[in-house]
Each structure stands twice: as C-alpha cells, then as structure tokens.
mmCIF file of C-alpha atoms in Angstrom:
data_model
loop_
_atom_site.group_PDB
_atom_site.id
_atom_site.type_symbol
_atom_site.label_atom_id
_atom_site.label_comp_id
_atom_site.label_asym_id
_atom_site.label_seq_id
_atom_site.Cartn_x
_atom_site.Cartn_y
_atom_site.Cartn_z
ATOM 1 C CA MET A 30 -0.029 0.024 -0.002
ATOM 2 C CA ALA A 31 1.367 3.393 -0.901
ATOM 3 C CA ARG A 32 2.180 5.632 2.100
ATOM 4 C CA SER A 33 0.079 8.770 2.679
ATOM 5 C CA SER A 34 1.928 12.057 1.369
ATOM 6 C CA GLN A 35 1.051 15.541 1.831
ATOM 7 C CA LYS A 36 1.329 18.815 -0.188
ATOM 8 C CA LYS A 37 0.996 22.431 0.967
ATOM 9 C CA ILE A 38 0.062 24.921 -1.712
ATOM 10 C CA ASN A 39 2.959 26.555 -3.152
ATOM 11 C CA THR A 40 5.456 23.973 -1.523
ATOM 12 C CA ALA A 41 7.550 22.591 -4.399
ATOM 13 C CA GLU A 42 9.588 20.035 -2.432
ATOM 14 C CA SER A 43 6.494 17.821 -1.735
ATOM 15 C CA GLU A 44 4.784 17.040 -5.013
ATOM 16 C CA LEU A 45 2.358 14.272 -5.048
ATOM 17 C CA LYS A 46 3.254 11.391 -7.156
ATOM 18 C CA TRP A 47 1.516 8.187 -8.205
ATOM 19 C CA ALA A 48 1.901 5.633 -11.109
ATOM 20 C CA ASP A 49 0.404 6.297 -14.264
ATOM 21 C CA ASP A 50 -1.760 3.318 -14.108
ATOM 22 C CA THR A 51 -3.456 4.510 -10.890
ATOM 23 C CA GLU A 52 -7.211 4.154 -11.019
ATOM 24 C CA LEU A 53 -8.261 5.018 -7.534
ATOM 25 C CA VAL A 54 -7.163 7.794 -5.018
ATOM 26 C CA GLY A 55 -8.745 9.786 -2.289
ATOM 27 C CA LEU A 56 -7.772 13.384 -1.211
ATOM 28 C CA GLU A 57 -8.438 15.250 1.947
ATOM 29 C CA PHE A 58 -8.329 19.164 1.473
ATOM 30 C CA ASP A 59 -7.627 21.555 4.526
ATOM 31 C CA LEU A 60 -9.607 24.698 4.181
ATOM 32 C CA VAL A 61 -9.990 27.821 6.354
ATOM 33 C CA LEU A 62 -11.966 31.036 6.248
ATOM 34 C CA PRO A 63 -10.573 34.477 6.875
ATOM 35 C CA THR A 64 -13.630 35.818 8.536
ATOM 36 C CA ASP A 65 -16.720 34.326 10.288
ATOM 37 C CA THR A 66 -18.953 33.368 7.337
ATOM 38 C CA SER A 67 -22.634 31.956 6.714
ATOM 39 C CA ILE A 68 -23.414 29.518 4.100
ATOM 40 C CA TYR A 69 -26.900 28.301 2.741
ATOM 41 C CA PRO A 70 -28.026 24.932 3.935
ATOM 42 C CA GLN A 71 -27.656 23.173 0.417
ATOM 43 C CA TYR A 72 -24.053 24.176 0.069
ATOM 44 C CA THR A 73 -22.939 20.716 -1.144
ATOM 45 C CA ILE A 74 -24.530 21.745 -4.628
ATOM 46 C CA GLY A 75 -22.065 24.630 -4.608
ATOM 47 C CA LEU A 76 -19.194 22.248 -3.846
ATOM 48 C CA HIS A 77 -20.367 20.083 -6.625
ATOM 49 C CA ALA A 78 -20.417 22.848 -9.098
ATOM 50 C CA TRP A 79 -17.007 24.319 -7.978
ATOM 51 C CA PHE A 80 -15.429 20.872 -8.509
ATOM 52 C CA LEU A 81 -16.949 20.373 -12.009
ATOM 53 C CA ASP A 82 -15.966 23.947 -13.054
ATOM 54 C CA GLN A 83 -12.360 23.046 -11.884
ATOM 55 C CA VAL A 84 -12.548 20.006 -14.155
ATOM 56 C CA ARG A 85 -13.864 22.167 -17.064
ATOM 57 C CA SER A 86 -11.209 24.524 -16.790
ATOM 58 C CA LEU A 87 -8.539 21.885 -17.695
ATOM 59 C CA ASP A 88 -10.748 19.268 -19.621
ATOM 60 C CA PRO A 89 -13.918 20.384 -20.931
ATOM 61 C CA GLU A 90 -14.653 17.098 -22.521
ATOM 62 C CA LEU A 91 -14.234 15.257 -19.186
ATOM 63 C CA SER A 92 -16.356 17.837 -17.523
ATOM 64 C CA ALA A 93 -19.229 17.263 -19.887
ATOM 65 C CA TYR A 94 -19.057 13.514 -19.345
ATOM 66 C CA LEU A 95 -18.919 13.996 -15.686
ATOM 67 C CA HIS A 96 -21.930 16.226 -15.653
ATOM 68 C CA ASP A 97 -24.148 14.565 -18.356
ATOM 69 C CA SER A 98 -23.284 10.972 -18.464
ATOM 70 C CA GLU A 99 -25.914 8.440 -17.449
ATOM 71 C CA SER A 100 -23.398 6.021 -16.234
ATOM 72 C CA GLU A 101 -21.982 5.857 -12.617
ATOM 73 C CA LYS A 102 -19.995 8.922 -11.623
ATOM 74 C CA PRO A 103 -16.295 8.278 -11.508
ATOM 75 C CA PHE A 104 -15.850 10.551 -8.425
ATOM 76 C CA THR A 105 -17.252 11.575 -5.049
ATOM 77 C CA ILE A 106 -17.175 14.713 -2.908
ATOM 78 C CA SER A 107 -17.978 15.072 0.850
ATOM 79 C CA ALA A 108 -19.805 17.689 2.760
ATOM 80 C CA LEU A 109 -17.559 20.025 4.827
ATOM 81 C CA ASP A 110 -16.284 18.357 8.003
ATOM 82 C CA GLY A 111 -15.766 20.613 10.824
ATOM 83 C CA ASP A 112 -17.581 22.989 13.224
ATOM 84 C CA LEU A 113 -20.743 23.823 11.355
ATOM 85 C CA VAL A 114 -23.416 25.505 13.611
ATOM 86 C CA SER A 115 -27.048 26.361 12.636
ATOM 87 C CA SER A 116 -27.601 30.121 12.698
ATOM 88 C CA GLY A 117 -31.156 31.117 11.924
ATOM 89 C CA ARG A 118 -31.711 30.026 8.278
ATOM 90 C CA GLN A 119 -28.041 29.521 7.598
ATOM 91 C CA ILE A 120 -25.074 27.553 8.751
ATOM 92 C CA GLN A 121 -22.344 29.538 10.607
ATOM 93 C CA LEU A 122 -18.601 28.781 9.819
ATOM 94 C CA SER A 123 -15.799 30.231 12.224
ATOM 95 C CA ALA A 124 -12.740 32.038 11.048
ATOM 96 C CA ASN A 125 -9.404 30.162 11.360
ATOM 97 C CA ASN A 126 -11.201 27.017 12.127
ATOM 98 C CA SER A 127 -9.993 24.083 9.935
ATOM 99 C CA TYR A 128 -12.629 22.445 7.671
ATOM 100 C CA ARG A 129 -11.863 19.214 5.803
ATOM 101 C CA TRP A 130 -13.250 18.399 2.272
ATOM 102 C CA TYR A 131 -12.883 14.944 0.685
ATOM 103 C CA VAL A 132 -12.670 14.203 -3.075
ATOM 104 C CA THR A 133 -11.965 10.816 -4.700
ATOM 105 C CA ALA A 134 -11.379 9.481 -8.086
ATOM 106 C CA LEU A 135 -12.667 6.164 -9.436
ATOM 107 C CA SER A 136 -11.292 6.017 -12.922
ATOM 108 C CA GLN A 137 -7.876 6.421 -14.479
ATOM 109 C CA ARG A 138 -8.951 9.228 -16.664
ATOM 110 C CA VAL A 139 -10.168 11.168 -13.536
ATOM 111 C CA VAL A 140 -7.021 10.399 -11.560
ATOM 112 C CA GLN A 141 -4.839 11.513 -14.439
ATOM 113 C CA TRP A 142 -6.825 14.789 -14.608
ATOM 114 C CA MET A 143 -6.526 15.064 -10.711
ATOM 115 C CA LYS A 144 -2.676 14.882 -10.949
ATOM 116 C CA ILE A 145 -2.706 17.925 -13.465
ATOM 117 C CA TRP A 146 -5.321 19.737 -11.336
ATOM 118 C CA LEU A 147 -3.131 19.497 -8.213
ATOM 119 C CA GLU A 148 -0.139 20.992 -9.935
ATOM 120 C CA ASN A 149 -2.344 23.897 -10.765
ATOM 121 C CA LEU A 150 -4.628 23.994 -7.735
ATOM 122 C CA PRO A 151 -6.079 27.484 -6.979
ATOM 123 C CA GLY A 152 -5.368 29.105 -3.724
ATOM 124 C CA VAL A 153 -9.109 29.444 -2.945
ATOM 125 C CA LEU A 154 -12.410 27.527 -3.025
ATOM 126 C CA ASN A 155 -15.300 29.994 -3.816
ATOM 127 C CA LEU A 156 -18.743 28.818 -2.429
ATOM 128 C CA ARG A 157 -21.113 31.693 -3.347
ATOM 129 C CA HIS A 158 -20.509 34.189 -0.452
ATOM 130 C CA ALA A 159 -17.733 32.200 1.331
ATOM 131 C CA GLU A 160 -14.248 32.101 0.051
ATOM 132 C CA PHE A 161 -12.160 29.249 1.571
ATOM 133 C CA LYS A 162 -8.403 29.366 1.509
ATOM 134 C CA ILE A 163 -7.053 25.949 0.564
ATOM 135 C CA ARG A 164 -4.136 25.454 2.948
ATOM 136 C CA GLY A 165 -3.139 21.999 1.707
ATOM 137 C CA TYR A 166 -4.093 18.466 1.078
ATOM 138 C CA ASN A 167 -3.288 14.868 2.101
ATOM 139 C CA ILE A 168 -3.690 11.660 0.218
ATOM 140 C CA VAL A 169 -6.127 9.610 2.491
ATOM 141 C CA HIS A 170 -7.123 6.749 0.360
ATOM 142 C CA PRO A 171 -3.900 5.463 -1.078
ATOM 143 C CA PRO A 172 -3.327 5.344 -5.016
ATOM 144 C CA MET A 173 -4.689 1.918 -6.268
ATOM 145 C CA THR A 174 -5.677 -0.148 -9.277
ATOM 146 C CA TYR A 175 -8.830 -2.340 -9.332
ATOM 147 C CA THR A 176 -6.365 -5.330 -9.689
ATOM 148 C CA ASP A 177 -4.681 -4.091 -6.489
ATOM 149 C CA LEU A 178 -8.104 -4.246 -4.647
ATOM 150 C CA LEU A 179 -8.377 -8.031 -5.788
ATOM 151 C CA ASN A 180 -5.081 -8.809 -4.522
ATOM 152 C CA PHE A 181 -5.442 -6.896 -1.163
ATOM 153 C CA GLN A 182 -4.659 -8.960 1.845
ATOM 154 C CA HIS A 183 -8.093 -8.957 3.763
ATOM 155 C CA ARG A 184 -9.448 -9.946 7.137
ATOM 156 C CA GLU A 185 -12.242 -12.468 7.461
ATOM 157 C CA THR A 186 -14.772 -9.819 7.799
ATOM 158 C CA VAL A 187 -15.763 -6.421 6.070
ATOM 159 C CA THR A 188 -16.270 -3.742 8.672
ATOM 160 C CA LEU A 189 -17.616 -0.326 7.328
ATOM 161 C CA LYS A 190 -18.451 2.935 8.957
ATOM 162 C CA PHE A 191 -21.050 5.407 7.338
ATOM 163 C CA LEU A 192 -19.888 8.921 8.183
ATOM 164 C CA SER A 193 -22.407 10.762 6.247
ATOM 165 C CA PRO A 194 -26.169 9.825 5.788
ATOM 166 C CA THR A 195 -26.424 6.921 3.439
ATOM 167 C CA SER A 196 -29.443 5.666 1.547
ATOM 168 C CA PHE A 197 -30.485 3.603 -1.577
ATOM 169 C CA ARG A 198 -33.223 3.732 -4.164
ATOM 170 C CA ARG A 199 -35.720 0.934 -3.871
ATOM 171 C CA LYS A 200 -38.973 0.651 -5.697
ATOM 172 C CA GLY A 201 -38.994 4.385 -6.363
ATOM 173 C CA HIS A 202 -38.384 5.211 -2.561
ATOM 174 C CA HIS A 203 -35.375 5.865 -0.329
ATOM 175 C CA PHE A 204 -34.319 2.679 1.583
ATOM 176 C CA PRO A 205 -32.140 3.598 4.521
ATOM 177 C CA LEU A 206 -30.864 0.185 5.629
ATOM 178 C CA PRO A 207 -27.477 -1.435 4.875
ATOM 179 C CA LEU A 208 -28.715 -4.906 3.736
ATOM 180 C CA PRO A 209 -25.869 -6.835 2.147
ATOM 181 C CA VAL A 210 -27.574 -6.899 -1.274
ATOM 182 C CA ASN A 211 -28.146 -3.078 -1.319
ATOM 183 C CA VAL A 212 -24.553 -2.320 -0.164
ATOM 184 C CA PHE A 213 -22.723 -4.611 -2.433
ATOM 185 C CA HIS A 214 -25.025 -3.757 -5.392
ATOM 186 C CA SER A 215 -23.848 -0.227 -4.828
ATOM 187 C CA TYR A 216 -20.091 -1.052 -5.041
ATOM 188 C CA LEU A 217 -20.488 -3.556 -7.928
ATOM 189 C CA ARG A 218 -22.110 -0.850 -10.187
ATOM 190 C CA ARG A 219 -18.869 1.131 -9.779
ATOM 191 C CA TRP A 220 -16.865 -1.922 -10.338
ATOM 192 C CA ASN A 221 -18.542 -2.876 -13.421
ATOM 193 C CA ASP A 222 -18.263 0.594 -15.011
ATOM 194 C CA PHE A 223 -14.697 1.276 -14.196
ATOM 195 C CA SER A 224 -12.680 -1.764 -13.271
ATOM 196 C CA GLY A 225 -12.467 -3.047 -16.837
ATOM 197 C CA ASN A 226 -13.492 -6.523 -15.426
ATOM 198 C CA PRO A 227 -17.002 -6.525 -15.171
ATOM 199 C CA VAL A 228 -19.031 -9.266 -13.313
ATOM 200 C CA ASP A 229 -22.565 -10.603 -13.963
ATOM 201 C CA GLN A 230 -24.619 -8.667 -11.595
ATOM 202 C CA GLU A 231 -27.621 -10.824 -11.205
ATOM 203 C CA THR A 232 -25.482 -13.903 -10.449
ATOM 204 C CA PHE A 233 -23.186 -12.113 -7.894
ATOM 205 C CA LEU A 234 -26.089 -10.531 -6.028
ATOM 206 C CA ALA A 235 -27.675 -13.830 -5.683
ATOM 207 C CA TRP A 236 -24.589 -15.158 -4.216
ATOM 208 C CA VAL A 237 -24.422 -12.149 -1.877
ATOM 209 C CA ASP A 238 -27.979 -12.688 -0.777
ATOM 210 C CA GLU A 239 -27.140 -16.463 0.054
ATOM 211 C CA ASN A 240 -23.725 -15.921 1.618
ATOM 212 C CA VAL A 241 -23.163 -12.648 3.198
ATOM 213 C CA LEU A 242 -24.331 -12.201 6.835
ATOM 214 C CA ILE A 243 -24.486 -9.372 9.271
ATOM 215 C CA ASN A 244 -22.164 -9.930 12.286
ATOM 216 C CA ARG A 245 -23.215 -6.798 14.043
ATOM 217 C CA HIS A 246 -24.300 -3.190 13.372
ATOM 218 C CA GLN A 247 -24.909 0.134 15.131
ATOM 219 C CA ILE A 248 -26.999 2.395 12.838
ATOM 220 C CA SER A 249 -29.270 5.362 13.290
ATOM 221 C CA SER A 250 -31.439 7.192 10.767
ATOM 222 C CA VAL A 251 -31.445 10.972 9.814
ATOM 223 C CA LYS A 252 -33.183 13.175 7.410
ATOM 224 C CA VAL A 253 -30.993 15.212 5.217
ATOM 225 C CA LEU A 254 -30.855 17.482 1.975
ATOM 226 C CA ALA A 255 -29.766 15.506 -1.116
ATOM 227 C CA GLY A 256 -28.404 17.116 -4.156
ATOM 228 C CA LYS A 257 -30.357 19.640 -6.422
ATOM 229 C CA LYS A 258 -33.914 18.530 -5.275
ATOM 230 C CA GLY A 259 -35.557 16.636 -2.517
ATOM 231 C CA ALA A 260 -34.761 15.051 0.852
ATOM 232 C CA VAL A 261 -33.418 11.761 1.896
ATOM 233 C CA THR A 262 -33.742 9.547 4.943
ATOM 234 C CA GLY A 263 -30.402 7.983 5.356
ATOM 235 C CA PHE A 264 -28.552 6.036 7.935
ATOM 236 C CA THR A 265 -25.014 6.471 9.593
ATOM 237 C CA GLY A 266 -23.257 4.285 11.899
ATOM 238 C CA ALA A 267 -21.199 1.000 11.397
ATOM 239 C CA ILE A 268 -21.796 -2.588 10.289
ATOM 240 C CA GLU A 269 -19.598 -5.815 10.112
ATOM 241 C CA TYR A 270 -20.378 -8.394 7.268
ATOM 242 C CA CYS A 271 -19.163 -12.024 7.165
ATOM 243 C CA LEU A 272 -19.384 -15.028 4.818
ATOM 244 C CA THR A 273 -20.968 -18.367 5.325
ATOM 245 C CA LYS A 274 -18.886 -21.472 5.153
ATOM 246 C CA GLU A 275 -20.683 -22.232 1.802
ATOM 247 C CA ALA A 276 -19.383 -18.981 0.176
ATOM 248 C CA ALA A 277 -15.772 -20.695 -0.128
ATOM 249 C CA SER A 278 -17.271 -22.756 -2.822
ATOM 250 C CA ASN A 279 -17.095 -19.916 -5.219
ATOM 251 C CA PRO A 280 -13.582 -18.290 -4.611
ATOM 252 C CA GLU A 281 -14.053 -15.749 -7.468
ATOM 253 C CA PHE A 282 -17.027 -14.224 -5.918
ATOM 254 C CA GLN A 283 -15.454 -14.474 -2.409
ATOM 255 C CA GLN A 284 -12.387 -12.632 -3.571
ATOM 256 C CA LEU A 285 -14.698 -9.852 -5.178
ATOM 257 C CA PHE A 286 -16.612 -9.692 -1.923
ATOM 258 C CA TYR A 287 -13.393 -8.426 -0.165
ATOM 259 C CA ALA A 288 -12.290 -6.328 -3.087
ATOM 260 C CA LEU A 289 -15.558 -4.579 -2.931
ATOM 261 C CA GLY A 290 -15.129 -3.865 0.800
ATOM 262 C CA GLN A 291 -11.788 -2.172 -0.176
ATOM 263 C CA LEU A 292 -13.584 -0.062 -2.723
ATOM 264 C CA ALA A 293 -15.903 1.417 -0.321
ATOM 265 C CA PRO A 294 -13.864 4.329 1.042
ATOM 266 C CA TYR A 295 -13.106 5.497 -2.691
ATOM 267 C CA CYS A 296 -16.655 5.080 -4.251
ATOM 268 C CA GLY A 297 -18.927 5.767 -1.111
ATOM 269 C CA THR A 298 -22.149 3.905 -0.581
ATOM 270 C CA GLY A 299 -25.641 4.214 -2.144
ATOM 271 C CA HIS A 300 -26.615 7.140 -4.115
ATOM 272 C CA LYS A 301 -25.891 11.078 -4.254
ATOM 273 C CA THR A 302 -22.211 10.408 -3.384
ATOM 274 C CA THR A 303 -21.217 13.465 -5.646
ATOM 275 C CA PHE A 304 -23.292 15.543 -3.178
ATOM 276 C CA GLY A 305 -21.711 14.505 0.097
ATOM 277 C CA LEU A 306 -23.870 11.385 1.021
ATOM 278 C CA GLY A 307 -22.605 7.909 1.584
ATOM 279 C CA GLN A 308 -19.110 8.851 2.917
ATOM 280 C CA THR A 309 -17.604 5.382 3.974
ATOM 281 C CA ARG A 310 -14.507 4.159 5.686
ATOM 282 C CA LEU A 311 -13.069 0.992 6.945
ATOM 283 C CA GLY A 312 -13.403 -0.117 10.559
ATOM 284 C CA TRP A 313 -15.931 0.284 13.436
ATOM 285 C CA LEU A 314 -17.392 3.287 15.061
ATOM 286 C CA SER A 315 -18.108 2.695 18.812
ATOM 287 C CA GLN A 316 -20.266 5.725 19.001
ATOM 288 C CA VAL A 317 -22.356 7.297 16.150
ATOM 289 C CA VAL A 318 -22.666 11.007 16.161
ATOM 290 C CA VAL A 319 -24.550 12.497 13.314
ATOM 291 C CA ASP A 320 -23.301 16.055 12.792
ATOM 292 C CA VAL A 321 -26.072 17.569 10.675
ATOM 293 C CA PRO A 322 -26.913 21.271 11.377
ATOM 294 C CA ASP A 323 -30.422 21.938 12.614
ATOM 295 C CA VAL A 324 -31.351 24.189 9.700
ATOM 296 C CA GLN A 325 -30.439 21.317 7.241
ATOM 297 C CA SER A 326 -32.716 18.794 9.096
ATOM 298 C CA ILE A 327 -35.488 21.293 9.197
ATOM 299 C CA LEU A 328 -35.257 22.114 5.568
ATOM 300 C CA ALA A 329 -35.017 18.538 4.632
ATOM 301 C CA LYS A 330 -38.301 17.754 6.549
ATOM 302 C CA ARG A 331 -40.128 20.744 4.926
ATOM 303 C CA ILE A 332 -39.062 19.595 1.428
ATOM 304 C CA GLU A 333 -40.297 16.053 2.290
ATOM 305 C CA ASP A 334 -43.684 17.310 3.527
ATOM 306 C CA LEU A 335 -44.257 19.559 0.545
ATOM 307 C CA THR A 336 -43.279 16.922 -1.903
ATOM 308 C CA GLU A 337 -45.877 14.443 -0.451
ATOM 309 C CA ILE A 338 -48.473 17.354 -0.716
ATOM 310 C CA PHE A 339 -47.642 18.097 -4.315
ATOM 311 C CA LYS A 340 -47.462 14.334 -5.222
ATOM 312 C CA ALA A 341 -50.914 13.993 -3.883
ATOM 313 C CA GLN A 342 -52.193 16.946 -5.840
ATOM 314 C CA ARG A 343 -50.621 15.590 -9.021
ATOM 315 C CA GLN A 344 -51.529 11.897 -8.396
ATOM 316 C CA ARG A 345 -53.875 11.757 -11.228
ATOM 317 C CA GLN A 346 -51.137 12.539 -13.735
ATOM 318 C CA GLY A 347 -48.959 9.749 -12.173
ATOM 319 C CA GLY A 348 -45.613 8.459 -13.329
ATOM 320 C CA GLU A 349 -42.009 9.651 -12.574
ATOM 321 C CA ARG A 350 -42.390 12.936 -14.282
ATOM 322 C CA ALA A 351 -45.103 13.994 -11.889
ATOM 323 C CA GLU A 352 -43.048 13.025 -8.906
ATOM 324 C CA GLU A 353 -39.895 14.698 -10.165
ATOM 325 C CA ILE A 354 -41.993 18.042 -10.647
ATOM 326 C CA ALA A 355 -43.392 17.628 -7.109
ATOM 327 C CA ALA A 356 -39.815 17.332 -5.675
ATOM 328 C CA LYS A 357 -38.624 20.473 -7.710
ATOM 329 C CA TRP A 358 -41.603 22.483 -6.547
ATOM 330 C CA ALA A 359 -41.015 21.467 -2.927
ATOM 331 C CA THR A 360 -37.415 22.262 -3.082
ATOM 332 C CA ILE A 361 -37.945 25.675 -4.688
ATOM 333 C CA LEU A 362 -40.718 26.729 -2.247
ATOM 334 C CA ALA A 363 -38.889 25.393 0.872
ATOM 335 C CA ARG A 364 -35.866 27.340 0.005
ATOM 336 C CA ARG A 365 -37.905 30.487 -0.700
ATOM 337 C CA GLU A 366 -39.354 30.157 2.597
ATOM 338 C CA LEU A 367 -35.966 30.000 4.004
ATOM 339 C CA GLY A 368 -35.398 33.374 2.471
ATOM 340 C CA GLU A 369 -33.212 32.485 -0.549
ATOM 341 C CA SER A 370 -33.494 34.496 -3.786
ATOM 342 C CA LEU A 371 -34.947 32.927 -6.844
ATOM 343 C CA LEU A 372 -31.825 33.750 -8.894
ATOM 344 C CA ALA A 373 -29.603 31.749 -6.242
ATOM 345 C CA ILE A 374 -32.024 28.862 -6.351
ATOM 346 C CA ALA A 375 -31.978 28.850 -10.248
ATOM 347 C CA GLN A 376 -28.242 28.813 -10.249
ATOM 348 C CA ASP A 377 -27.972 26.019 -7.832
ATOM 349 C CA LEU A 378 -30.535 23.866 -9.534
ATOM 350 C CA GLU A 379 -29.225 24.766 -13.127
ATOM 351 C CA MET A 380 -32.721 25.739 -14.198
ATOM 352 C CA PRO A 381 -33.867 28.972 -16.069
ATOM 353 C CA TYR A 382 -34.788 31.867 -13.674
ATOM 354 C CA GLN A 383 -38.252 32.163 -15.468
ATOM 355 C CA THR A 384 -38.918 28.480 -14.871
ATOM 356 C CA VAL A 385 -38.036 28.630 -11.184
ATOM 357 C CA LYS A 386 -40.147 31.876 -10.847
ATOM 358 C CA THR A 387 -43.113 30.069 -12.466
ATOM 359 C CA TYR A 388 -42.690 26.909 -10.297
ATOM 360 C CA ALA A 389 -42.576 29.090 -7.027
ATOM 361 C CA LYS A 390 -45.769 30.707 -7.977
ATOM 362 C CA LEU A 391 -47.579 27.553 -8.900
ATOM 363 C CA SER A 392 -46.514 25.711 -5.818
ATOM 364 C CA ARG A 393 -47.609 28.604 -3.503
ATOM 365 C CA GLN A 394 -50.923 28.643 -5.185
ATOM 366 C CA MET A 395 -51.232 24.867 -4.982
ATOM 367 C CA LEU A 396 -50.418 25.023 -1.228
ATOM 368 C CA LYS A 397 -53.178 27.574 -0.733
ATOM 369 C CA ASP A 398 -55.638 25.348 -2.599
ATOM 370 C CA CYS A 399 -54.903 22.437 -0.390
#
C-alpha cells in the first residue's frame, strides 16, 4: 500500500506522485476562512459545481462527461467536515477553524486529470459568499488499481462505517438500511463501470444474498438534503459483514466480496455520493454522532412534507415525471421560505430563472388550494 503523502500549496519540494496506471485515489483538503461566514443549507450543490468547474477549466470534454453521463459517476465529494453550527436560516462557519473536504477519483482518466489539477490548484475555493483558503491536502485513500483491490490482503470480515447519511433507491423510494445486497450492489455498479473486469450482476448479487451475513451493526437514521432537489432519509453508523462457510465454494465471488469492501472508501455507498452522501470508511465506530446542522434537518423535513402534498395533488397524472416535478416544486418553495433568492435557487438547480419563478408561484398557489 502506498504511504500517505502531503502537499502544501506552493510547496514545491513535496509534490504528489503516483503511478500512471493508478485508477483510484482519495484526497483530503484543508480549508480555512479569513472571517466568520454563513453558508446556505444546500451548500454541497455549490461544492459539486465548483469541482466540475475545476474539471472544465482543464478538460471540458471530461467535465461534460461527468456532468451529463448516465453511467456511474467516477468521483465523489464530501460535505464539509468541521465546526458547522445552525444560525437562523444559515450555517455558521468560524474564521481560522480548519474544515476538511474529501474528493475521490474512481477511474484512470479522472485520476490523471486530478494529478494535473493538483499541480495547478487554485489558492481558494469559492462557495457563493464564502471564500475558503486551501491550505493544503493529503492523500487519505492510497493510489490503487482495481487489480490491487482484488489482491489486497483482507481480514475474515468486512467492517464499514458510514460517516454521512447513506441511502439507496428501492422501488422508487429511499431505503435507509445497509442490507448486504443493497450495499454490495452499490459497489458492484462502480466496479462494473470502471474496473475493466465486469461481473454478472444478477449472479453475484444472488450469491451475496445467500452468503453474506451481518455480524453486528450500530446504525441510526437521519433526514438530510440531497443534491439539487428533495430530501433523503439515510443512515449513519457501522456494520460488520462476514461470509458463510458455503461461500468458499465460489472463490472468485469470495475474492470480489473482499475487493468491494476495500473499494467502499473510494466510491462511497448508495446514491448522491457526488453531493456528500454515503461517505464510507473501513473499521468500526464505537459511537455514532450525526453532525447535521439543525437548519439542514428542518429544510429536509419541509421539502419532504411539501413533496408529499404536491405528489398527492398531481396523483392523477402519475408517473416519474409527476414525482420529479413535485420534488422540484417542494425544493424551490422550501428554499424560498428560508429566504433564498429565486436567482440563487435557479443557479444552484441549473434551471432557467423564469422556470423557477413560475414553479414558485404555482407551488404557492397549490399550497393555498390544499
């Protein structure tokens, strides 16, 4: 395993280096603010947009792929890790406190771009009204290839801790439980897209269902904001998986099971991993502390309630389109209720201003009619 290394901005003697065939790597950025600053509850949208803009500045073709591709996303980003405090309708950040931000790459192309990016890394990260100074960065998940993961020396169990709310999509709804099939399906999708060594999904997941057991778990649920629209009920905590004795009859799947466990910190778990959800690490958490600012939980609950109201009103139309519109209306109205401008909401959601204005008007009217 490669040793963790560190680079401080403008410190030439400590360049990050990894092999040209590297396919996976995870970075931790050290951020600080010059003054006390407030940020909006759905700020992870801004982090996502800033990152994609960084990609676009060096590789527009890759940026378009990351933004528009229907395949799995070959990167993850986290929310900010540090002292975040609810302050009215905003989240308060303190000057000179250190905030950590995690970014991972899951494909060789993104890793190669990341290497060039780090050599040209800007000194600040702009997040609407907040300007973070980037003080430095570390490698937290070592440079690897997918073959390295297959050959990694493993323990008998796979133990994972979920540091940010994690959820799956099941039958059109959020599913906040780390059942083995859901968890390893999540990892297998990334594996099949980026490893160059795809495995038959149906056969492997049937094997998981028969042979992967839960040794122990300690989880709790929380409602959070998720990406550009809607709210998610997710779980945090820790879980330990093991295999039945019969699992050894399929050594290829057994090897893949352990490799996917090692993949988890790089790819995250579940959906919305490019908006801060599903941050995953190896090992056990003895105590689970969910650090979700109150204003985020309040906004998430309001969006969920409004979504249900609008879905019920549009029920006769049915289908995914109606559900998607209901979630957009709910997100726009809830954020307007917290005092955000229509322009800021439109920019975050990458929607035309006039469309957002119309949705806000229609959603208020529908709420009055209920």
